[in-house]
JSON list of C-alpha atoms in Angstrom, two decimals:
[
{"chain": "A", "resi": 1, "resn": "UNK", "atom": "CA", "xyz": [-0.10, -0.03, -0.04]},
{"chain": "A", "resi": 2, "resn": "UNK", "atom": "CA", "xyz": [2.11, 3.06, -1.11]},
{"chain": "A", "resi": 3, "resn": "UNK", "atom": "CA", "xyz": [0.33, 5.97, 0.39]},
{"chain": "A", "resi": 4, "resn": "UNK", "atom": "CA", "xyz": [2.96, 7.36, 2.27]},
{"chain": "A", "resi": 5, "resn": "UNK", "atom": "CA", "xyz": [4.62, 10.55, 0.62]},
{"chain": "A", "resi": 6, "resn": "UNK", "atom": "CA", "xyz": [7.99, 11.63, 1.57]},
{"chain": "A", "resi": 7, "resn": "UNK", "atom": "CA", "xyz": [5.94, 14.70, 3.47]},
{"chain": "A", "resi": 8, "resn": "UNK", "atom": "CA", "xyz": [4.36, 12.59, 5.54]},
{"chain": "A", "resi": 9, "resn": "UNK", "atom": "CA", "xyz": [7.33, 10.96, 6.62]},
{"chain": "A", "resi": 10, "resn": "UNK", "atom": "CA", "xyz": [9.13, 14.29, 7.35]},
{"chain": "A", "resi": 11, "resn": "UNK", "atom": "CA", "xyz": [5.91, 16.02, 9.44]},
{"chain": "A", "resi": 12, "resn": "UNK", "atom": "CA", "xyz": [5.77, 12.76, 11.69]},
{"chain": "A", "resi": 13, "resn": "UNK", "atom": "CA", "xyz": [9.03, 12.62, 12.74]},
{"chain": "A", "resi": 14, "resn": "UNK", "atom": "CA", "xyz": [9.63, 16.49, 13.11]},
{"chain": "A", "resi": 15, "resn": "UNK", "atom": "CA", "xyz": [5.99, 16.44, 15.76]},
{"chain": "A", "resi": 16, "resn": "UNK", "atom": "CA", "xyz": [7.89, 13.46, 17.33]},
{"chain": "A", "resi": 17, "resn": "UNK", "atom": "CA", "xyz": [11.38, 15.09, 17.55]},
{"chain": "A", "resi": 18, "resn": "UNK", "atom": "CA", "xyz": [9.60, 18.08, 18.93]},
{"chain": "A", "resi": 19, "resn": "UNK", "atom": "CA", "xyz": [7.57, 16.61, 21.79]},
{"chain": "A", "resi": 20, "resn": "UNK", "atom": "CA", "xyz": [9.65, 13.54, 23.09]},
{"chain": "A", "resi": 21, "resn": "UNK", "atom": "CA", "xyz": [13.05, 13.24, 20.89]},
{"chain": "A", "resi": 22, "resn": "UNK", "atom": "CA", "xyz": [15.28, 10.53, 22.65]},
{"chain": "A", "resi": 23, "resn": "UNK", "atom": "CA", "xyz": [11.75, 8.27, 23.26]},
{"chain": "A", "resi": 24, "resn": "UNK", "atom": "CA", "xyz": [11.13, 8.56, 19.51]},
{"chain": "A", "resi": 25, "resn": "UNK", "atom": "CA", "xyz": [14.48, 7.20, 18.80]},
{"chain": "A", "resi": 26, "resn": "UNK", "atom": "CA", "xyz": [14.61, 4.48, 21.43]},
{"chain": "A", "resi": 27, "resn": "UNK", "atom": "CA", "xyz": [11.27, 3.73, 22.54]},
{"chain": "A", "resi": 28, "resn": "UNK", "atom": "CA", "xyz": [11.49, 2.31, 25.76]},
{"chain": "A", "resi": 29, "resn": "UNK", "atom": "CA", "xyz": [8.44, 2.03, 27.46]},
{"chain": "A", "resi": 30, "resn": "UNK", "atom": "CA", "xyz": [9.89, 3.17, 30.97]},
{"chain": "A", "resi": 31, "resn": "UNK", "atom": "CA", "xyz": [11.53, 6.25, 28.94]},
{"chain": "A", "resi": 32, "resn": "UNK", "atom": "CA", "xyz": [8.47, 8.04, 27.65]},
{"chain": "A", "resi": 33, "resn": "UNK", "atom": "CA", "xyz": [7.61, 11.42, 28.45]},
{"chain": "A", "resi": 34, "resn": "UNK", "atom": "CA", "xyz": [11.55, 12.86, 28.60]},
{"chain": "A", "resi": 35, "resn": "UNK", "atom": "CA", "xyz": [12.68, 10.41, 30.85]},
{"chain": "A", "resi": 36, "resn": "UNK", "atom": "CA", "xyz": [15.88, 9.45, 29.07]},
{"chain": "A", "resi": 37, "resn": "UNK", "atom": "CA", "xyz": [19.43, 10.30, 31.17]},
{"chain": "A", "resi": 38, "resn": "UNK", "atom": "CA", "xyz": [20.89, 11.85, 28.16]},
{"chain": "A", "resi": 39, "resn": "UNK", "atom": "CA", "xyz": [24.23, 10.06, 29.02]},
{"chain": "A", "resi": 40, "resn": "UNK", "atom": "CA", "xyz": [22.43, 6.71, 29.09]},
{"chain": "A", "resi": 41, "resn": "UNK", "atom": "CA", "xyz": [20.98, 7.56, 26.02]},
{"chain": "A", "resi": 42, "resn": "UNK", "atom": "CA", "xyz": [24.09, 8.33, 24.00]},
{"chain": "A", "resi": 43, "resn": "UNK", "atom": "CA", "xyz": [26.14, 5.29, 25.74]},
{"chain": "A", "resi": 44, "resn": "UNK", "atom": "CA", "xyz": [23.74, 3.06, 23.96]},
{"chain": "A", "resi": 45, "resn": "UNK", "atom": "CA", "xyz": [24.80, 4.57, 20.64]},
{"chain": "A", "resi": 46, "resn": "UNK", "atom": "CA", "xyz": [28.54, 4.19, 21.71]},
{"chain": "A", "resi": 47, "resn": "UNK", "atom": "CA", "xyz": [28.34, 0.44, 22.41]},
{"chain": "A", "resi": 48, "resn": "UNK", "atom": "CA", "xyz": [26.18, -0.13, 19.73]},
{"chain": "A", "resi": 49, "resn": "UNK", "atom": "CA", "xyz": [28.99, 1.15, 17.32]},
{"chain": "A", "resi": 50, "resn": "UNK", "atom": "CA", "xyz": [31.75, -0.46, 18.99]},
{"chain": "A", "resi": 51, "resn": "UNK", "atom": "CA", "xyz": [29.97, -4.06, 18.66]},
{"chain": "A", "resi": 52, "resn": "UNK", "atom": "CA", "xyz": [29.24, -3.11, 14.78]},
{"chain": "A", "resi": 53, "resn": "UNK", "atom": "CA", "xyz": [32.90, -2.37, 14.07]},
{"chain": "A", "resi": 54, "resn": "UNK", "atom": "CA", "xyz": [33.93, -5.21, 16.00]},
{"chain": "A", "resi": 55, "resn": "UNK", "atom": "CA", "xyz": [31.50, -7.62, 13.77]},
{"chain": "A", "resi": 56, "resn": "UNK", "atom": "CA", "xyz": [32.97, -5.98, 10.81]},
{"chain": "A", "resi": 57, "resn": "UNK", "atom": "CA", "xyz": [36.59, -6.96, 11.80]},
{"chain": "A", "resi": 58, "resn": "UNK", "atom": "CA", "xyz": [35.62, -10.27, 12.51]},
{"chain": "A", "resi": 59, "resn": "UNK", "atom": "CA", "xyz": [34.33, -10.79, 9.02]},
{"chain": "A", "resi": 60, "resn": "UNK", "atom": "CA", "xyz": [37.67, -9.67, 8.25]},
{"chain": "A", "resi": 61, "resn": "UNK", "atom": "CA", "xyz": [36.80, -6.15, 6.94]},
{"chain": "A", "resi": 62, "resn": "UNK", "atom": "CA", "xyz": [39.53, -3.61, 6.99]},
{"chain": "A", "resi": 63, "resn": "UNK", "atom": "CA", "xyz": [37.70, -0.13, 7.21]},
{"chain": "A", "resi": 64, "resn": "UNK", "atom": "CA", "xyz": [39.05, 3.17, 6.10]},
{"chain": "A", "resi": 65, "resn": "UNK", "atom": "CA", "xyz": [38.33, 5.23, 9.16]},
{"chain": "A", "resi": 66, "resn": "UNK", "atom": "CA", "xyz": [38.27, 8.51, 7.21]},
{"chain": "A", "resi": 67, "resn": "UNK", "atom": "CA", "xyz": [34.66, 9.52, 6.54]},
{"chain": "A", "resi": 68, "resn": "UNK", "atom": "CA", "xyz": [31.24, 8.08, 7.61]},
{"chain": "A", "resi": 69, "resn": "UNK", "atom": "CA", "xyz": [27.24, 8.56, 7.02]},
{"chain": "A", "resi": 70, "resn": "UNK", "atom": "CA", "xyz": [24.78, 7.94, 9.52]},
{"chain": "A", "resi": 71, "resn": "UNK", "atom": "CA", "xyz": [21.67, 7.77, 7.59]},
{"chain": "A", "resi": 72, "resn": "UNK", "atom": "CA", "xyz": [18.48, 8.54, 9.65]},
{"chain": "A", "resi": 73, "resn": "UNK", "atom": "CA", "xyz": [20.72, 10.14, 12.51]},
{"chain": "A", "resi": 74, "resn": "UNK", "atom": "CA", "xyz": [17.72, 11.52, 14.44]},
{"chain": "A", "resi": 75, "resn": "UNK", "atom": "CA", "xyz": [19.26, 13.47, 17.46]},
{"chain": "A", "resi": 76, "resn": "UNK", "atom": "CA", "xyz": [22.88, 11.89, 16.57]},
{"chain": "A", "resi": 77, "resn": "UNK", "atom": "CA", "xyz": [22.88, 8.51, 18.83]},
{"chain": "A", "resi": 78, "resn": "UNK", "atom": "CA", "xyz": [24.92, 6.91, 16.59]},
{"chain": "A", "resi": 79, "resn": "UNK", "atom": "CA", "xyz": [26.57, 9.54, 14.76]},
{"chain": "A", "resi": 80, "resn": "UNK", "atom": "CA", "xyz": [28.50, 10.73, 18.03]},
{"chain": "A", "resi": 81, "resn": "UNK", "atom": "CA", "xyz": [29.79, 7.12, 18.39]},
{"chain": "A", "resi": 82, "resn": "UNK", "atom": "CA", "xyz": [30.97, 6.99, 14.94]},
{"chain": "A", "resi": 83, "resn": "UNK", "atom": "CA", "xyz": [32.94, 9.94, 15.57]},
{"chain": "A", "resi": 84, "resn": "UNK", "atom": "CA", "xyz": [35.01, 8.22, 18.14]},
{"chain": "A", "resi": 85, "resn": "UNK", "atom": "CA", "xyz": [36.56, 6.10, 15.18]},
{"chain": "A", "resi": 86, "resn": "UNK", "atom": "CA", "xyz": [36.35, 8.51, 12.19]},
{"chain": "A", "resi": 87, "resn": "UNK", "atom": "CA", "xyz": [38.03, 11.62, 11.34]},
{"chain": "A", "resi": 88, "resn": "UNK", "atom": "CA", "xyz": [34.91, 12.85, 9.60]},
{"chain": "A", "resi": 89, "resn": "UNK", "atom": "CA", "xyz": [31.38, 11.87, 10.14]},
{"chain": "A", "resi": 90, "resn": "UNK", "atom": "CA", "xyz": [27.76, 13.29, 8.54]},
{"chain": "A", "resi": 91, "resn": "UNK", "atom": "CA", "xyz": [24.61, 12.53, 9.96]},
{"chain": "A", "resi": 92, "resn": "UNK", "atom": "CA", "xyz": [21.54, 13.00, 7.57]},
{"chain": "A", "resi": 93, "resn": "UNK", "atom": "CA", "xyz": [17.56, 13.05, 8.79]},
{"chain": "A", "resi": 94, "resn": "UNK", "atom": "CA", "xyz": [14.64, 14.00, 7.36]},
{"chain": "A", "resi": 95, "resn": "UNK", "atom": "CA", "xyz": [13.42, 16.16, 10.59]},
{"chain": "A", "resi": 96, "resn": "UNK", "atom": "CA", "xyz": [14.15, 19.35, 11.06]},
{"chain": "A", "resi": 97, "resn": "UNK", "atom": "CA", "xyz": [13.46, 19.24, 14.66]},
{"chain": "A", "resi": 98, "resn": "UNK", "atom": "CA", "xyz": [15.95, 15.96, 14.87]},
{"chain": "A", "resi": 99, "resn": "UNK", "atom": "CA", "xyz": [18.45, 17.71, 13.02]},
{"chain": "A", "resi": 100, "resn": "UNK", "atom": "CA", "xyz": [18.40, 20.96, 15.64]},
{"chain": "A", "resi": 101, "resn": "UNK", "atom": "CA", "xyz": [18.36, 18.43, 18.50]},
{"chain": "A", "resi": 102, "resn": "UNK", "atom": "CA", "xyz": [21.37, 16.72, 16.84]},
{"chain": "A", "resi": 103, "resn": "UNK", "atom": "CA", "xyz": [23.22, 19.83, 16.90]},
{"chain": "A", "resi": 104, "resn": "UNK", "atom": "CA", "xyz": [22.58, 20.82, 20.38]},
{"chain": "A", "resi": 105, "resn": "UNK", "atom": "CA", "xyz": [23.99, 17.43, 21.78]},
{"chain": "A", "resi": 106, "resn": "UNK", "atom": "CA", "xyz": [27.18, 17.70, 19.09]},
{"chain": "A", "resi": 107, "resn": "UNK", "atom": "CA", "xyz": [30.23, 17.32, 21.50]},
{"chain": "A", "resi": 108, "resn": "UNK", "atom": "CA", "xyz": [32.25, 16.97, 18.62]},
{"chain": "A", "resi": 109, "resn": "UNK", "atom": "CA", "xyz": [31.33, 19.61, 16.30]},
{"chain": "A", "resi": 110, "resn": "UNK", "atom": "CA", "xyz": [34.74, 19.87, 14.59]},
{"chain": "A", "resi": 111, "resn": "UNK", "atom": "CA", "xyz": [34.62, 16.55, 13.12]},
{"chain": "A", "resi": 112, "resn": "UNK", "atom": "CA", "xyz": [30.66, 15.51, 13.22]},
{"chain": "A", "resi": 113, "resn": "UNK", "atom": "CA", "xyz": [28.40, 17.27, 10.86]},
{"chain": "A", "resi": 114, "resn": "UNK", "atom": "CA", "xyz": [24.54, 17.31, 10.64]},
{"chain": "A", "resi": 115, "resn": "UNK", "atom": "CA", "xyz": [22.32, 17.71, 7.62]},
{"chain": "A", "resi": 116, "resn": "UNK", "atom": "CA", "xyz": [18.67, 18.11, 7.11]},
{"chain": "A", "resi": 117, "resn": "UNK", "atom": "CA", "xyz": [17.76, 16.15, 3.73]},
{"chain": "A", "resi": 118, "resn": "UNK", "atom": "CA", "xyz": [13.96, 16.32, 2.78]},
{"chain": "A", "resi": 119, "resn": "UNK", "atom": "CA", "xyz": [14.18, 14.80, -0.39]},
{"chain": "A", "resi": 120, "resn": "UNK", "atom": "CA", "xyz": [13.90, 11.04, -1.26]},
{"chain": "A", "resi": 121, "resn": "UNK", "atom": "CA", "xyz": [17.76, 10.52, -2.24]},
{"chain": "A", "resi": 122, "resn": "UNK", "atom": "CA", "xyz": [21.05, 11.53, -1.09]},
{"chain": "A", "resi": 123, "resn": "UNK", "atom": "CA", "xyz": [22.00, 13.85, -3.87]},
{"chain": "A", "resi": 124, "resn": "UNK", "atom": "CA", "xyz": [23.42, 16.58, -1.01]},
{"chain": "A", "resi": 125, "resn": "UNK", "atom": "CA", "xyz": [26.20, 14.22, -1.55]},
{"chain": "A", "resi": 126, "resn": "UNK", "atom": "CA", "xyz": [28.44, 13.40, -4.25]},
{"chain": "A", "resi": 127, "resn": "UNK", "atom": "CA", "xyz": [29.29, 9.79, -5.81]},
{"chain": "A", "resi": 128, "resn": "UNK", "atom": "CA", "xyz": [31.81, 7.86, -3.60]},
{"chain": "A", "resi": 129, "resn": "UNK", "atom": "CA", "xyz": [31.98, 10.17, -0.81]},
{"chain": "A", "resi": 130, "resn": "UNK", "atom": "CA", "xyz": [31.95, 8.01, 2.04]},
{"chain": "A", "resi": 131, "resn": "UNK", "atom": "CA", "xyz": [34.32, 5.08, 3.48]},
{"chain": "A", "resi": 132, "resn": "UNK", "atom": "CA", "xyz": [31.37, 4.03, 5.67]},
{"chain": "A", "resi": 133, "resn": "UNK", "atom": "CA", "xyz": [27.45, 4.33, 5.67]},
{"chain": "A", "resi": 134, "resn": "UNK", "atom": "CA", "xyz": [25.60, 2.95, 8.42]},
{"chain": "A", "resi": 135, "resn": "UNK", "atom": "CA", "xyz": [21.76, 3.18, 8.80]},
{"chain": "A", "resi": 136, "resn": "UNK", "atom": "CA", "xyz": [19.73, 1.42, 11.76]},
{"chain": "A", "resi": 137, "resn": "UNK", "atom": "CA", "xyz": [16.07, 1.62, 12.68]},
{"chain": "A", "resi": 138, "resn": "UNK", "atom": "CA", "xyz": [15.54, 3.97, 10.08]},
{"chain": "A", "resi": 139, "resn": "UNK", "atom": "CA", "xyz": [14.35, 2.17, 7.10]},
{"chain": "A", "resi": 140, "resn": "UNK", "atom": "CA", "xyz": [11.86, 0.16, 8.61]},
{"chain": "A", "resi": 141, "resn": "UNK", "atom": "CA", "xyz": [10.02, 3.22, 9.32]},
{"chain": "A", "resi": 142, "resn": "UNK", "atom": "CA", "xyz": [9.35, 4.31, 5.65]},
{"chain": "A", "resi": 143, "resn": "UNK", "atom": "CA", "xyz": [7.53, 2.42, 2.78]},
{"chain": "A", "resi": 144, "resn": "UNK", "atom": "CA", "xyz": [9.28, 0.13, 0.78]},
{"chain": "A", "resi": 145, "resn": "UNK", "atom": "CA", "xyz": [10.05, 2.42, -2.39]},
{"chain": "A", "resi": 146, "resn": "UNK", "atom": "CA", "xyz": [11.80, 4.92, -0.20]},
{"chain": "A", "resi": 147, "resn": "UNK", "atom": "CA", "xyz": [13.99, 2.21, 1.23]},
{"chain": "A", "resi": 148, "resn": "UNK", "atom": "CA", "xyz": [14.68, 0.78, -2.09]},
{"chain": "A", "resi": 149, "resn": "UNK", "atom": "CA", "xyz": [15.66, 3.87, -3.50]},
{"chain": "A", "resi": 150, "resn": "UNK", "atom": "CA", "xyz": [18.10, 5.04, -0.34]},
{"chain": "A", "resi": 151, "resn": "UNK", "atom": "CA", "xyz": [19.55, 1.24, -0.60]},
{"chain": "A", "resi": 152, "resn": "UNK", "atom": "CA", "xyz": [20.96, 2.22, -3.88]},
{"chain": "A", "resi": 153, "resn": "UNK", "atom": "CA", "xyz": [21.90, 5.70, -2.87]},
{"chain": "A", "resi": 154, "resn": "UNK", "atom": "CA", "xyz": [24.12, 4.18, 0.01]},
{"chain": "A", "resi": 155, "resn": "UNK", "atom": "CA", "xyz": [25.79, 2.11, -2.92]},
{"chain": "A", "resi": 156, "resn": "UNK", "atom": "CA", "xyz": [26.46, 5.31, -4.93]},
{"chain": "A", "resi": 157, "resn": "UNK", "atom": "CA", "xyz": [27.93, 7.60, -2.34]},
{"chain": "A", "resi": 158, "resn": "UNK", "atom": "CA", "xyz": [30.18, 4.91, -0.90]},
{"chain": "A", "resi": 159, "resn": "UNK", "atom": "CA", "xyz": [33.74, 4.83, -2.34]},
{"chain": "A", "resi": 160, "resn": "UNK", "atom": "CA", "xyz": [34.81, 2.02, -4.08]},
{"chain": "A", "resi": 161, "resn": "UNK", "atom": "CA", "xyz": [36.02, -0.37, -1.50]},
{"chain": "A", "resi": 162, "resn": "UNK", "atom": "CA", "xyz": [33.85, 1.28, 0.99]},
{"chain": "A", "resi": 163, "resn": "UNK", "atom": "CA", "xyz": [31.12, -0.64, 3.25]},
{"chain": "A", "resi": 164, "resn": "UNK", "atom": "CA", "xyz": [27.74, -0.23, 4.67]},
{"chain": "A", "resi": 165, "resn": "UNK", "atom": "CA", "xyz": [25.67, -1.83, 7.54]},
{"chain": "A", "resi": 166, "resn": "UNK", "atom": "CA", "xyz": [22.21, -1.10, 7.44]},
{"chain": "A", "resi": 167, "resn": "UNK", "atom": "CA", "xyz": [19.37, -2.65, 9.35]},
{"chain": "A", "resi": 168, "resn": "UNK", "atom": "CA", "xyz": [15.42, -3.73, 7.56]},
{"chain": "A", "resi": 169, "resn": "UNK", "atom": "CA", "xyz": [13.02, -5.83, 8.83]},
{"chain": "A", "resi": 170, "resn": "UNK", "atom": "CA", "xyz": [11.61, -9.09, 6.15]},
{"chain": "A", "resi": 171, "resn": "UNK", "atom": "CA", "xyz": [8.04, -9.44, 7.80]},
{"chain": "A", "resi": 172, "resn": "UNK", "atom": "CA", "xyz": [5.88, -9.03, 10.68]},
{"chain": "A", "resi": 173, "resn": "UNK", "atom": "CA", "xyz": [5.13, -11.26, 13.31]},
{"chain": "A", "resi": 174, "resn": "UNK", "atom": "CA", "xyz": [1.80, -10.87, 14.85]},
{"chain": "A", "resi": 175, "resn": "UNK", "atom": "CA", "xyz": [1.03, -13.26, 17.54]},
{"chain": "A", "resi": 176, "resn": "UNK", "atom": "CA", "xyz": [-2.36, -13.32, 19.00]},
{"chain": "A", "resi": 177, "resn": "UNK", "atom": "CA", "xyz": [-1.66, -13.56, 22.90]},
{"chain": "A", "resi": 178, "resn": "UNK", "atom": "CA", "xyz": [-4.70, -15.76, 24.95]},
{"chain": "A", "resi": 179, "resn": "UNK", "atom": "CA", "xyz": [-4.99, -12.84, 27.07]},
{"chain": "A", "resi": 180, "resn": "UNK", "atom": "CA", "xyz": [-4.82, -9.99, 24.85]},
{"chain": "A", "resi": 181, "resn": "UNK", "atom": "CA", "xyz": [-8.04, -7.78, 24.89]},
{"chain": "A", "resi": 182, "resn": "UNK", "atom": "CA", "xyz": [-10.54, -8.22, 21.54]},
{"chain": "A", "resi": 183, "resn": "UNK", "atom": "CA", "xyz": [-9.50, -5.10, 20.45]},
{"chain": "A", "resi": 184, "resn": "UNK", "atom": "CA", "xyz": [-5.53, -5.81, 20.27]},
{"chain": "A", "resi": 185, "resn": "UNK", "atom": "CA", "xyz": [-6.33, -9.18, 18.58]},
{"chain": "A", "resi": 186, "resn": "UNK", "atom": "CA", "xyz": [-8.29, -7.35, 15.78]},
{"chain": "A", "resi": 187, "resn": "UNK", "atom": "CA", "xyz": [-5.62, -4.71, 15.44]},
{"chain": "A", "resi": 188, "resn": "UNK", "atom": "CA", "xyz": [-2.89, -7.31, 15.24]},
{"chain": "A", "resi": 189, "resn": "UNK", "atom": "CA", "xyz": [-4.70, -8.56, 12.23]},
{"chain": "A", "resi": 190, "resn": "UNK", "atom": "CA", "xyz": [-4.79, -5.60, 10.62]},
{"chain": "A", "resi": 191, "resn": "UNK", "atom": "CA", "xyz": [-1.67, -4.91, 8.13]},
{"chain": "A", "resi": 192, "resn": "UNK", "atom": "CA", "xyz": [0.33, -1.86, 9.51]},
{"chain": "A", "resi": 193, "resn": "UNK", "atom": "CA", "xyz": [-0.26, 0.02, 6.37]},
{"chain": "A", "resi": 194, "resn": "UNK", "atom": "CA", "xyz": [-3.67, -0.13, 6.48]},
{"chain": "A", "resi": 195, "resn": "UNK", "atom": "CA", "xyz": [-3.71, 1.58, 10.06]},
{"chain": "A", "resi": 196, "resn": "UNK", "atom": "CA", "xyz": [-0.92, 4.18, 8.99]},
{"chain": "A", "resi": 197, "resn": "UNK", "atom": "CA", "xyz": [-3.35, 4.93, 6.25]},
{"chain": "A", "resi": 198, "resn": "UNK", "atom": "CA", "xyz": [-6.45, 5.41, 8.40]},
{"chain": "A", "resi": 199, "resn": "UNK", "atom": "CA", "xyz": [-4.36, 7.40, 10.69]},
{"chain": "A", "resi": 200, "resn": "UNK", "atom": "CA", "xyz": [-2.93, 9.89, 8.31]},
{"chain": "A", "resi": 201, "resn": "UNK", "atom": "CA", "xyz": [-6.44, 10.52, 6.97]},
{"chain": "A", "resi": 202, "resn": "UNK", "atom": "CA", "xyz": [-8.00, 11.24, 10.08]},
{"chain": "A", "resi": 203, "resn": "UNK", "atom": "CA", "xyz": [-7.58, 15.01, 11.09]},
{"chain": "A", "resi": 204, "resn": "UNK", "atom": "CA", "xyz": [-5.60, 15.65, 14.47]},
{"chain": "A", "resi": 205, "resn": "UNK", "atom": "CA", "xyz": [-4.38, 11.92, 14.60]},
{"chain": "A", "resi": 206, "resn": "UNK", "atom": "CA", "xyz": [-1.39, 11.40, 17.02]},
{"chain": "A", "resi": 207, "resn": "UNK", "atom": "CA", "xyz": [2.24, 10.88, 14.74]},
{"chain": "A", "resi": 208, "resn": "UNK", "atom": "CA", "xyz": [2.28, 7.21, 14.34]},
{"chain": "A", "resi": 209, "resn": "UNK", "atom": "CA", "xyz": [5.48, 5.31, 14.01]},
{"chain": "A", "resi": 210, "resn": "UNK", "atom": "CA", "xyz": [5.11, 3.23, 10.52]},
{"chain": "A", "resi": 211, "resn": "UNK", "atom": "CA", "xyz": [6.58, -0.29, 10.31]},
{"chain": "A", "resi": 212, "resn": "UNK", "atom": "CA", "xyz": [7.58, -1.93, 6.88]},
{"chain": "A", "resi": 213, "resn": "UNK", "atom": "CA", "xyz": [9.83, -4.51, 5.80]},
{"chain": "A", "resi": 214, "resn": "UNK", "atom": "CA", "xyz": [11.89, -5.82, 2.63]},
{"chain": "A", "resi": 215, "resn": "UNK", "atom": "CA", "xyz": [12.57, -9.47, 1.62]},
{"chain": "A", "resi": 216, "resn": "UNK", "atom": "CA", "xyz": [16.03, -10.71, 1.70]},
{"chain": "A", "resi": 217, "resn": "UNK", "atom": "CA", "xyz": [15.82, -11.84, -1.61]},
{"chain": "A", "resi": 218, "resn": "UNK", "atom": "CA", "xyz": [14.64, -8.52, -2.82]},
{"chain": "A", "resi": 219, "resn": "UNK", "atom": "CA", "xyz": [17.42, -6.72, -0.89]},
{"chain": "A", "resi": 220, "resn": "UNK", "atom": "CA", "xyz": [20.43, -9.36, -2.36]},
{"chain": "A", "resi": 221, "resn": "UNK", "atom": "CA", "xyz": [19.01, -8.47, -6.16]},
{"chain": "A", "resi": 222, "resn": "UNK", "atom": "CA", "xyz": [18.89, -4.73, -5.37]},
{"chain": "A", "resi": 223, "resn": "UNK", "atom": "CA", "xyz": [22.47, -4.70, -3.82]},
{"chain": "A", "resi": 224, "resn": "UNK", "atom": "CA", "xyz": [23.62, -6.66, -6.93]},
{"chain": "A", "resi": 225, "resn": "UNK", "atom": "CA", "xyz": [22.23, -4.80, -9.57]},
{"chain": "A", "resi": 226, "resn": "UNK", "atom": "CA", "xyz": [23.96, -1.37, -7.78]},
{"chain": "A", "resi": 227, "resn": "UNK", "atom": "CA", "xyz": [27.21, -2.48, -7.34]},
{"chain": "A", "resi": 228, "resn": "UNK", "atom": "CA", "xyz": [27.28, -4.07, -4.15]},
{"chain": "A", "resi": 229, "resn": "UNK", "atom": "CA", "xyz": [28.02, -7.64, -2.64]},
{"chain": "A", "resi": 230, "resn": "UNK", "atom": "CA", "xyz": [26.42, -8.87, 0.24]},
{"chain": "A", "resi": 231, "resn": "UNK", "atom": "CA", "xyz": [29.35, -9.62, 2.96]},
{"chain": "A", "resi": 232, "resn": "UNK", "atom": "CA", "xyz": [27.15, -11.31, 5.93]},
{"chain": "A", "resi": 233, "resn": "UNK", "atom": "CA", "xyz": [23.33, -11.14, 6.72]},
{"chain": "A", "resi": 234, "resn": "UNK", "atom": "CA", "xyz": [22.79, -11.28, 10.50]},
{"chain": "A", "resi": 235, "resn": "UNK", "atom": "CA", "xyz": [19.12, -11.60, 12.34]},
{"chain": "A", "resi": 236, "resn": "UNK", "atom": "CA", "xyz": [18.66, -8.61, 15.03]},
{"chain": "A", "resi": 237, "resn": "UNK", "atom": "CA", "xyz": [16.17, -7.81, 17.64]},
{"chain": "A", "resi": 238, "resn": "UNK", "atom": "CA", "xyz": [16.05, -4.07, 16.42]},
{"chain": "A", "resi": 239, "resn": "UNK", "atom": "CA", "xyz": [12.10, -4.48, 15.26]},
{"chain": "A", "resi": 240, "resn": "UNK", "atom": "CA", "xyz": [9.69, -5.50, 18.16]},
{"chain": "A", "resi": 241, "resn": "UNK", "atom": "CA", "xyz": [7.09, -8.02, 16.33]},
{"chain": "A", "resi": 242, "resn": "UNK", "atom": "CA", "xyz": [9.19, -8.47, 13.19]},
{"chain": "A", "resi": 243, "resn": "UNK", "atom": "CA", "xyz": [12.10, -10.78, 11.76]},
{"chain": "A", "resi": 244, "resn": "UNK", "atom": "CA", "xyz": [14.78, -8.30, 11.23]},
{"chain": "A", "resi": 245, "resn": "UNK", "atom": "CA", "xyz": [18.16, -8.38, 9.68]},
{"chain": "A", "resi": 246, "resn": "UNK", "atom": "CA", "xyz": [21.66, -6.39, 9.50]},
{"chain": "A", "resi": 247, "resn": "UNK", "atom": "CA", "xyz": [23.10, -6.33, 5.89]},
{"chain": "A", "resi": 248, "resn": "UNK", "atom": "CA", "xyz": [26.57, -6.17, 5.85]},
{"chain": "A", "resi": 249, "resn": "UNK", "atom": "CA", "xyz": [27.60, -4.72, 2.19]},
{"chain": "A", "resi": 250, "resn": "UNK", "atom": "CA", "xyz": [30.96, -4.28, -0.14]},
{"chain": "A", "resi": 251, "resn": "UNK", "atom": "CA", "xyz": [31.23, -2.26, -2.74]}
]
């Protein structure tokens, strides 16, 4: 159901970024309402970056630590972590409120830069710009037509011999739990894109964090057709109620 426009994505995340930006990025139930401790929040990014880079080393991948891109940077949770390793890091996001908050939390402004990108491509960056591209818990929040295009763009902006790591779910799991209410059981049976469309067409509805996925075979083909090579695919736990994977790509 391709009804989301890029402006819908921007509007939703701009609103979420104004109201409770840290919770919008990491939706831990006990952190709603500004309850994230800033140091604790950004430490999750540092740990995640360390774990990702160590995994790349185990794959015998030798990264060039010059220039990195964090796609869907939000408030800079992972961007700041990348700046511990790379000489220059760029974070890009569609929501003005998120980018402004990221700049506020930027403790490494000499080598960490944030950009607002409101288009469905990455034309703000030329070909072969980055040694490393990272995207986590971002592609899952946009319709597949946009996710496909951004994956193509990851490969375009990668330098020769560069690497990319991105996360995206494959399919939704909607278990019906015996003690769920009738309302919850019915909701779990309705495809999320249908719920998202209904909310978009409902005046004054709260912004919804939409969820989508792409089949692994489709991603393999997409990567291959755009000059990339899949080095590894690892199942992860980033998307609740979804089967999700991390893709490790070489160019």
